[in-house]
Amino acid sequence: MLSDYGMQPLSGTEYGGMLSDVVRVPWAAAMLAPVARNLDSVALGSVSDNVLDGYRAVAPHLAVSPGADVLIVCHGLKSVPLYAAQTALALGAGCVDYASDDVEALAIAERLGARPLQTDFEKPDRRYPIVVDAGLTPAGLRYAIRATEPEGTLQSVSFYIGGDRPMPLGRLYTLGIRFFTGRAHAAALLPAVMSLIEQERLHPEEVTTRVVDWEDAPAAYAEPAIKLVVRRP
């Protein structure tokens, strides 16, 4: 139960954390997965967590509605929404729009192939069949809901800390909007994501904004970055 790295106060067991030389892997026979020798470990630095979260935000819904347009609403989360945009493009979404007030994130999204939409989260320009809520603010969540078309899908990858958030259940019910939330099941998703990477259809390294050596990690973690990866020299 709650066997999370770096979360000993919740799990009751110390499994190790981001900068541990040695970690404990519960149920290792099921949880560990092989990596092809030709893949760069630095490029795979977030595959077991954030990349999978971005993948699950869009992949199941595009499987139901192939070629659908996708809107990613980034209002506080860093790398996950960019991985979602990258996955949507790799899986053949009709168009992928990226709404945010973060100038750096918008520039990366555009470089990945998404259409950047700078917004104050007041009123969306249009509605979409698939919307991803990726953030921390009530305004961003409301914007994502308003941007979802009738009978559309709204997938949230957000964990709203600090209490409950009001939800317009009447709107969701009346318009038939399907709202999904919950943790990503990493081990189950990993084979599909690794397959996309091995086929060179998904490139997680294109989201990485900074790579630092092990000794520089403590200082680097105190500085803002969309995606920081720490490596052993």
PDB file of C-alpha atoms in Angstrom:
ATOM      1  CA  MET A   1       0.000   0.000   0.000  1.00  0.00           C
ATOM      2  CA  LEU A   2       1.428   3.397  -1.043  1.00  0.00           C
ATOM      3  CA  SER A   3       4.820   1.895  -1.894  1.00  0.00           C
ATOM      4  CA  ASP A   4       6.078   5.176  -3.335  1.00  0.00           C
ATOM      5  CA  TYR A   5       9.683   6.277  -3.613  1.00  0.00           C
ATOM      6  CA  GLY A   6      10.487   9.161  -1.293  1.00  0.00           C
ATOM      7  CA  MET A   7       7.140   8.886   0.505  1.00  0.00           C
ATOM      8  CA  GLN A   8       8.113   7.015   3.666  1.00  0.00           C
ATOM      9  CA  PRO A   9       5.808   9.145   5.882  1.00  0.00           C
ATOM     10  CA  LEU A  10       2.824   7.775   3.924  1.00  0.00           C
ATOM     11  CA  SER A  11       3.945   4.247   3.116  1.00  0.00           C
ATOM     12  CA  GLY A  12       5.653   3.464   6.400  1.00  0.00           C
ATOM     13  CA  THR A  13       8.586   1.968   4.468  1.00  0.00           C
ATOM     14  CA  GLU A  14      11.681   3.702   3.115  1.00  0.00           C
ATOM     15  CA  TYR A  15      12.120   2.649  -0.511  1.00  0.00           C
ATOM     16  CA  GLY A  16      14.619   5.361  -1.428  1.00  0.00           C
ATOM     17  CA  GLY A  17      14.171   8.556  -3.383  1.00  0.00           C
ATOM     18  CA  MET A  18      15.282  10.454  -6.484  1.00  0.00           C
ATOM     19  CA  LEU A  19      18.938  10.722  -5.492  1.00  0.00           C
ATOM     20  CA  SER A  20      19.402   7.420  -3.676  1.00  0.00           C
ATOM     21  CA  ASP A  21      22.296   5.216  -4.744  1.00  0.00           C
ATOM     22  CA  VAL A  22      20.253   2.137  -3.855  1.00  0.00           C
ATOM     23  CA  VAL A  23      16.459   1.720  -3.891  1.00  0.00           C
ATOM     24  CA  ARG A  24      14.138  -1.058  -2.828  1.00  0.00           C
ATOM     25  CA  VAL A  25      11.797  -2.267  -5.585  1.00  0.00           C
ATOM     26  CA  PRO A  26       8.623  -3.917  -4.264  1.00  0.00           C
ATOM     27  CA  TRP A  27       7.383  -6.837  -6.392  1.00  0.00           C
ATOM     28  CA  ALA A  28      10.412  -6.383  -8.645  1.00  0.00           C
ATOM     29  CA  ALA A  29       9.585  -9.309 -10.923  1.00  0.00           C
ATOM     30  CA  ALA A  30       6.422  -7.484 -11.996  1.00  0.00           C
ATOM     31  CA  MET A  31       7.521  -3.876 -11.624  1.00  0.00           C
ATOM     32  CA  LEU A  32      10.866  -3.853 -13.460  1.00  0.00           C
ATOM     33  CA  ALA A  33      10.914  -3.719 -17.252  1.00  0.00           C
ATOM     34  CA  PRO A  34      13.801  -4.264 -19.685  1.00  0.00           C
ATOM     35  CA  VAL A  35      15.137  -1.376 -21.762  1.00  0.00           C
ATOM     36  CA  ALA A  36      16.597  -1.798 -25.238  1.00  0.00           C
ATOM     37  CA  ARG A  37      20.379  -1.352 -25.225  1.00  0.00           C
ATOM     38  CA  ASN A  38      20.301   1.298 -27.949  1.00  0.00           C
ATOM     39  CA  LEU A  39      18.149   3.704 -25.902  1.00  0.00           C
ATOM     40  CA  ASP A  40      19.710   6.578 -23.953  1.00  0.00           C
ATOM     41  CA  SER A  41      18.989   6.380 -20.226  1.00  0.00           C
ATOM     42  CA  VAL A  42      18.951  10.196 -19.950  1.00  0.00           C
ATOM     43  CA  ALA A  43      16.223  10.364 -22.595  1.00  0.00           C
ATOM     44  CA  LEU A  44      14.209   7.842 -20.555  1.00  0.00           C
ATOM     45  CA  GLY A  45      14.583   9.744 -17.293  1.00  0.00           C
ATOM     46  CA  SER A  46      10.835  10.348 -16.839  1.00  0.00           C
ATOM     47  CA  VAL A  47       9.348   7.403 -18.703  1.00  0.00           C
ATOM     48  CA  SER A  48       8.291   5.503 -15.595  1.00  0.00           C
ATOM     49  CA  ASP A  49       6.273   8.459 -14.299  1.00  0.00           C
ATOM     50  CA  ASN A  50       5.523  11.712 -16.132  1.00  0.00           C
ATOM     51  CA  VAL A  51       5.724  10.332 -19.692  1.00  0.00           C
ATOM     52  CA  LEU A  52       3.252   7.595 -18.777  1.00  0.00           C
ATOM     53  CA  ASP A  53       0.954  10.176 -17.200  1.00  0.00           C
ATOM     54  CA  GLY A  54       0.975  12.213 -20.400  1.00  0.00           C
ATOM     55  CA  TYR A  55       0.341   9.100 -22.488  1.00  0.00           C
ATOM     56  CA  ARG A  56      -2.670   7.930 -20.484  1.00  0.00           C
ATOM     57  CA  ALA A  57      -4.167  11.428 -20.709  1.00  0.00           C
ATOM     58  CA  VAL A  58      -4.865  11.019 -24.421  1.00  0.00           C
ATOM     59  CA  ALA A  59      -4.138   7.500 -25.701  1.00  0.00           C
ATOM     60  CA  PRO A  60      -7.287   5.705 -24.430  1.00  0.00           C
ATOM     61  CA  HIS A  61      -9.530   8.506 -25.705  1.00  0.00           C
ATOM     62  CA  LEU A  62      -7.897   8.691 -29.130  1.00  0.00           C
ATOM     63  CA  ALA A  63      -8.336   4.922 -29.392  1.00  0.00           C
ATOM     64  CA  VAL A  64     -12.093   5.496 -29.048  1.00  0.00           C
ATOM     65  CA  SER A  65     -12.106   8.593 -31.304  1.00  0.00           C
ATOM     66  CA  PRO A  66      -9.232   8.267 -33.805  1.00  0.00           C
ATOM     67  CA  GLY A  67      -8.132  11.537 -35.358  1.00  0.00           C
ATOM     68  CA  ALA A  68     -10.046  13.701 -32.867  1.00  0.00           C
ATOM     69  CA  ASP A  69      -8.847  17.199 -32.008  1.00  0.00           C
ATOM     70  CA  VAL A  70      -7.187  17.564 -28.600  1.00  0.00           C
ATOM     71  CA  LEU A  71      -6.774  20.526 -26.254  1.00  0.00           C
ATOM     72  CA  ILE A  72      -4.144  20.424 -23.503  1.00  0.00           C
ATOM     73  CA  VAL A  73      -4.836  22.922 -20.703  1.00  0.00           C
ATOM     74  CA  CYS A  74      -1.598  23.599 -18.816  1.00  0.00           C
ATOM     75  CA  HIS A  75      -2.171  25.670 -15.682  1.00  0.00           C
ATOM     76  CA  GLY A  76       0.549  24.696 -13.254  1.00  0.00           C
ATOM     77  CA  LEU A  77       1.862  21.237 -14.090  1.00  0.00           C
ATOM     78  CA  LYS A  78       5.191  21.250 -15.888  1.00  0.00           C
ATOM     79  CA  SER A  79       6.165  18.281 -18.046  1.00  0.00           C
ATOM     80  CA  VAL A  80       3.078  16.037 -18.023  1.00  0.00           C
ATOM     81  CA  PRO A  81       0.961  18.242 -20.329  1.00  0.00           C
ATOM     82  CA  LEU A  82       3.849  18.484 -22.804  1.00  0.00           C
ATOM     83  CA  TYR A  83       4.179  14.697 -22.860  1.00  0.00           C
ATOM     84  CA  ALA A  84       0.416  14.545 -23.435  1.00  0.00           C
ATOM     85  CA  ALA A  85       0.710  16.891 -26.414  1.00  0.00           C
ATOM     86  CA  GLN A  86       3.612  14.885 -27.817  1.00  0.00           C
ATOM     87  CA  THR A  87       1.676  11.618 -27.427  1.00  0.00           C
ATOM     88  CA  ALA A  88      -1.445  13.042 -29.075  1.00  0.00           C
ATOM     89  CA  LEU A  89       0.633  14.091 -32.080  1.00  0.00           C
ATOM     90  CA  ALA A  90       2.349  10.695 -32.232  1.00  0.00           C
ATOM     91  CA  LEU A  91      -1.029   8.911 -32.187  1.00  0.00           C
ATOM     92  CA  GLY A  92      -2.505  10.945 -35.037  1.00  0.00           C
ATOM     93  CA  ALA A  93      -4.779  13.469 -33.342  1.00  0.00           C
ATOM     94  CA  GLY A  94      -6.502  15.815 -35.786  1.00  0.00           C
ATOM     95  CA  CYS A  95      -4.949  18.906 -34.250  1.00  0.00           C
ATOM     96  CA  VAL A  96      -3.343  19.467 -30.874  1.00  0.00           C
ATOM     97  CA  ASP A  97      -3.804  22.859 -29.221  1.00  0.00           C
ATOM     98  CA  TYR A  98      -1.876  23.819 -26.078  1.00  0.00           C
ATOM     99  CA  ALA A  99      -3.467  26.476 -23.852  1.00  0.00           C
ATOM    100  CA  SER A 100      -1.317  28.003 -21.118  1.00  0.00           C
ATOM    101  CA  ASP A 101      -0.103  31.223 -19.523  1.00  0.00           C
ATOM    102  CA  ASP A 102       3.442  29.800 -19.313  1.00  0.00           C
ATOM    103  CA  VAL A 103       5.527  31.316 -22.116  1.00  0.00           C
ATOM    104  CA  GLU A 104       8.295  28.707 -21.871  1.00  0.00           C
ATOM    105  CA  ALA A 105       5.831  25.808 -21.989  1.00  0.00           C
ATOM    106  CA  LEU A 106       4.049  27.348 -24.980  1.00  0.00           C
ATOM    107  CA  ALA A 107       7.359  27.618 -26.847  1.00  0.00           C
ATOM    108  CA  ILE A 108       8.181  23.965 -26.180  1.00  0.00           C
ATOM    109  CA  ALA A 109       4.677  22.876 -27.203  1.00  0.00           C
ATOM    110  CA  GLU A 110       5.054  24.728 -30.494  1.00  0.00           C
ATOM    111  CA  ARG A 111       8.438  23.111 -31.090  1.00  0.00           C
ATOM    112  CA  LEU A 112       6.847  19.700 -30.525  1.00  0.00           C
ATOM    113  CA  GLY A 113       4.231  20.453 -33.206  1.00  0.00           C
ATOM    114  CA  ALA A 114       1.260  21.650 -31.128  1.00  0.00           C
ATOM    115  CA  ARG A 115      -0.480  24.989 -31.676  1.00  0.00           C
ATOM    116  CA  PRO A 116       0.242  27.355 -28.756  1.00  0.00           C
ATOM    117  CA  LEU A 117      -2.667  29.310 -27.291  1.00  0.00           C
ATOM    118  CA  GLN A 118      -1.691  31.923 -24.717  1.00  0.00           C
ATOM    119  CA  THR A 119      -4.637  32.387 -22.375  1.00  0.00           C
ATOM    120  CA  ASP A 120      -5.776  33.926 -19.113  1.00  0.00           C
ATOM    121  CA  PHE A 121      -8.170  30.971 -18.600  1.00  0.00           C
ATOM    122  CA  GLU A 122     -11.267  33.136 -18.842  1.00  0.00           C
ATOM    123  CA  LYS A 123     -13.050  31.886 -21.968  1.00  0.00           C
ATOM    124  CA  PRO A 124     -11.954  29.244 -24.486  1.00  0.00           C
ATOM    125  CA  ASP A 125     -12.107  30.101 -28.190  1.00  0.00           C
ATOM    126  CA  ARG A 126     -13.793  26.812 -29.101  1.00  0.00           C
ATOM    127  CA  ARG A 127     -14.748  23.382 -27.757  1.00  0.00           C
ATOM    128  CA  TYR A 128     -12.905  20.113 -28.267  1.00  0.00           C
ATOM    129  CA  PRO A 129     -13.874  16.424 -28.184  1.00  0.00           C
ATOM    130  CA  ILE A 130     -10.849  15.585 -25.983  1.00  0.00           C
ATOM    131  CA  VAL A 131      -9.510  17.964 -23.317  1.00  0.00           C
ATOM    132  CA  VAL A 132      -6.704  17.390 -20.804  1.00  0.00           C
ATOM    133  CA  ASP A 133      -6.763  19.262 -17.473  1.00  0.00           C
ATOM    134  CA  ALA A 134      -3.171  19.583 -16.248  1.00  0.00           C
ATOM    135  CA  GLY A 135      -2.725  22.060 -13.461  1.00  0.00           C
ATOM    136  CA  LEU A 136      -3.309  23.380 -10.003  1.00  0.00           C
ATOM    137  CA  THR A 137      -5.799  26.254 -10.257  1.00  0.00           C
ATOM    138  CA  PRO A 138      -9.599  26.402 -10.079  1.00  0.00           C
ATOM    139  CA  ALA A 139      -9.585  28.841 -13.019  1.00  0.00           C
ATOM    140  CA  GLY A 140      -7.700  26.359 -15.188  1.00  0.00           C
ATOM    141  CA  LEU A 141     -10.102  23.557 -14.304  1.00  0.00           C
ATOM    142  CA  ARG A 142     -13.134  25.712 -15.123  1.00  0.00           C
ATOM    143  CA  TYR A 143     -11.545  26.656 -18.450  1.00  0.00           C
ATOM    144  CA  ALA A 144     -10.935  22.981 -19.282  1.00  0.00           C
ATOM    145  CA  ILE A 145     -14.562  22.114 -18.491  1.00  0.00           C
ATOM    146  CA  ARG A 146     -15.900  24.968 -20.626  1.00  0.00           C
ATOM    147  CA  ALA A 147     -13.608  23.910 -23.488  1.00  0.00           C
ATOM    148  CA  THR A 148     -15.034  20.370 -23.609  1.00  0.00           C
ATOM    149  CA  GLU A 149     -17.703  19.883 -26.243  1.00  0.00           C
ATOM    150  CA  PRO A 150     -21.015  18.085 -25.580  1.00  0.00           C
ATOM    151  CA  GLU A 151     -20.482  14.311 -25.314  1.00  0.00           C
ATOM    152  CA  GLY A 152     -16.750  15.042 -25.121  1.00  0.00           C
ATOM    153  CA  THR A 153     -14.072  13.669 -22.813  1.00  0.00           C
ATOM    154  CA  LEU A 154     -12.246  15.592 -20.083  1.00  0.00           C
ATOM    155  CA  GLN A 155      -9.219  13.797 -18.634  1.00  0.00           C
ATOM    156  CA  SER A 156      -7.624  15.301 -15.535  1.00  0.00           C
ATOM    157  CA  VAL A 157      -4.035  14.452 -14.604  1.00  0.00           C
ATOM    158  CA  SER A 158      -4.110  16.954 -11.735  1.00  0.00           C
ATOM    159  CA  PHE A 159      -3.885  16.379  -8.007  1.00  0.00           C
ATOM    160  CA  TYR A 160      -5.520  19.373  -6.355  1.00  0.00           C
ATOM    161  CA  ILE A 161      -3.798  19.899  -3.010  1.00  0.00           C
ATOM    162  CA  GLY A 162      -5.411  21.837  -0.206  1.00  0.00           C
ATOM    163  CA  GLY A 163      -9.025  20.803  -0.113  1.00  0.00           C
ATOM    164  CA  ASP A 164     -11.940  20.078  -2.419  1.00  0.00           C
ATOM    165  CA  ARG A 165     -12.689  21.805  -5.702  1.00  0.00           C
ATOM    166  CA  PRO A 166     -16.233  22.693  -6.809  1.00  0.00           C
ATOM    167  CA  MET A 167     -17.430  20.860  -9.918  1.00  0.00           C
ATOM    168  CA  PRO A 168     -20.323  21.986 -12.158  1.00  0.00           C
ATOM    169  CA  LEU A 169     -21.975  18.574 -12.138  1.00  0.00           C
ATOM    170  CA  GLY A 170     -25.115  19.969 -13.745  1.00  0.00           C
ATOM    171  CA  ARG A 171     -23.136  21.069 -16.804  1.00  0.00           C
ATOM    172  CA  LEU A 172     -21.259  17.775 -17.021  1.00  0.00           C
ATOM    173  CA  TYR A 173     -24.494  15.808 -16.750  1.00  0.00           C
ATOM    174  CA  THR A 174     -26.527  17.954 -19.152  1.00  0.00           C
ATOM    175  CA  LEU A 175     -23.839  18.052 -21.840  1.00  0.00           C
ATOM    176  CA  GLY A 176     -22.866  14.403 -21.381  1.00  0.00           C
ATOM    177  CA  ILE A 177     -19.234  15.256 -20.666  1.00  0.00           C
ATOM    178  CA  ARG A 178     -17.240  12.261 -19.423  1.00  0.00           C
ATOM    179  CA  PHE A 179     -14.756  13.258 -16.685  1.00  0.00           C
ATOM    180  CA  PHE A 180     -11.826  10.968 -15.865  1.00  0.00           C
ATOM    181  CA  THR A 181      -9.361  11.316 -13.010  1.00  0.00           C
ATOM    182  CA  GLY A 182      -7.087   9.088 -10.930  1.00  0.00           C
ATOM    183  CA  ARG A 183      -3.505   7.877 -10.830  1.00  0.00           C
ATOM    184  CA  ALA A 184      -1.738   6.406 -13.847  1.00  0.00           C
ATOM    185  CA  HIS A 185      -1.082   2.658 -13.637  1.00  0.00           C
ATOM    186  CA  ALA A 186       2.565   2.748 -14.635  1.00  0.00           C
ATOM    187  CA  ALA A 187       3.426  -0.930 -15.054  1.00  0.00           C
ATOM    188  CA  ALA A 188       0.395  -1.563 -17.261  1.00  0.00           C
ATOM    189  CA  LEU A 189       1.136   1.440 -19.499  1.00  0.00           C
ATOM    190  CA  LEU A 190       4.883   0.966 -19.842  1.00  0.00           C
ATOM    191  CA  PRO A 191       4.945  -1.582 -22.712  1.00  0.00           C
ATOM    192  CA  ALA A 192       2.876   0.636 -25.015  1.00  0.00           C
ATOM    193  CA  VAL A 193       4.953   3.734 -24.252  1.00  0.00           C
ATOM    194  CA  MET A 194       8.264   1.909 -24.680  1.00  0.00           C
ATOM    195  CA  SER A 195       7.033   0.580 -27.999  1.00  0.00           C
ATOM    196  CA  LEU A 196       6.354   4.125 -29.246  1.00  0.00           C
ATOM    197  CA  ILE A 197       9.830   5.211 -28.122  1.00  0.00           C
ATOM    198  CA  GLU A 198      11.517   2.217 -29.753  1.00  0.00           C
ATOM    199  CA  GLN A 199       9.658   3.018 -32.984  1.00  0.00           C
ATOM    200  CA  GLU A 200      10.955   6.621 -32.693  1.00  0.00           C
ATOM    201  CA  ARG A 201       7.406   7.963 -32.652  1.00  0.00           C
ATOM    202  CA  LEU A 202       7.751   9.383 -29.142  1.00  0.00           C
ATOM    203  CA  HIS A 203      10.772  11.446 -28.059  1.00  0.00           C
ATOM    204  CA  PRO A 204      10.683  12.261 -24.310  1.00  0.00           C
ATOM    205  CA  GLU A 205      14.070  13.979 -24.508  1.00  0.00           C
ATOM    206  CA  GLU A 206      12.487  16.798 -26.527  1.00  0.00           C
ATOM    207  CA  VAL A 207      10.636  17.907 -23.381  1.00  0.00           C
ATOM    208  CA  THR A 208      13.761  17.870 -21.178  1.00  0.00           C
ATOM    209  CA  THR A 209      14.888  21.431 -20.449  1.00  0.00           C
ATOM    210  CA  ARG A 210      17.920  20.724 -18.272  1.00  0.00           C
ATOM    211  CA  VAL A 211      20.323  17.831 -17.629  1.00  0.00           C
ATOM    212  CA  VAL A 212      22.733  18.076 -14.679  1.00  0.00           C
ATOM    213  CA  ASP A 213      25.350  15.800 -13.148  1.00  0.00           C
ATOM    214  CA  TRP A 214      24.704  13.992  -9.865  1.00  0.00           C
ATOM    215  CA  GLU A 215      26.840  16.345  -7.756  1.00  0.00           C
ATOM    216  CA  ASP A 216      24.923  19.387  -9.032  1.00  0.00           C
ATOM    217  CA  ALA A 217      21.469  17.964  -8.316  1.00  0.00           C
ATOM    218  CA  PRO A 218      20.818  19.587  -4.897  1.00  0.00           C
ATOM    219  CA  ALA A 219      21.303  23.090  -6.298  1.00  0.00           C
ATOM    220  CA  ALA A 220      19.471  22.290  -9.548  1.00  0.00           C
ATOM    221  CA  TYR A 221      16.359  21.019  -7.764  1.00  0.00           C
ATOM    222  CA  ALA A 222      16.039  24.387  -6.021  1.00  0.00           C
ATOM    223  CA  GLU A 223      15.786  26.158  -9.383  1.00  0.00           C
ATOM    224  CA  PRO A 224      12.708  26.186 -11.660  1.00  0.00           C
ATOM    225  CA  ALA A 225      12.686  23.834 -14.645  1.00  0.00           C
ATOM    226  CA  ILE A 226      10.002  22.241 -16.777  1.00  0.00           C
ATOM    227  CA  LYS A 227      11.869  18.935 -16.885  1.00  0.00           C
ATOM    228  CA  LEU A 228      15.116  18.362 -15.017  1.00  0.00           C
ATOM    229  CA  VAL A 229      17.011  15.083 -15.448  1.00  0.00           C
ATOM    230  CA  VAL A 230      19.927  14.087 -13.201  1.00  0.00           C
ATOM    231  CA  ARG A 231      22.601  11.747 -14.575  1.00  0.00           C
ATOM    232  CA  ARG A 232      25.704  10.009 -13.352  1.00  0.00           C
ATOM    233  CA  PRO A 233      28.772  11.256 -15.287  1.00  0.00           C
TER     234      PRO A 233
END
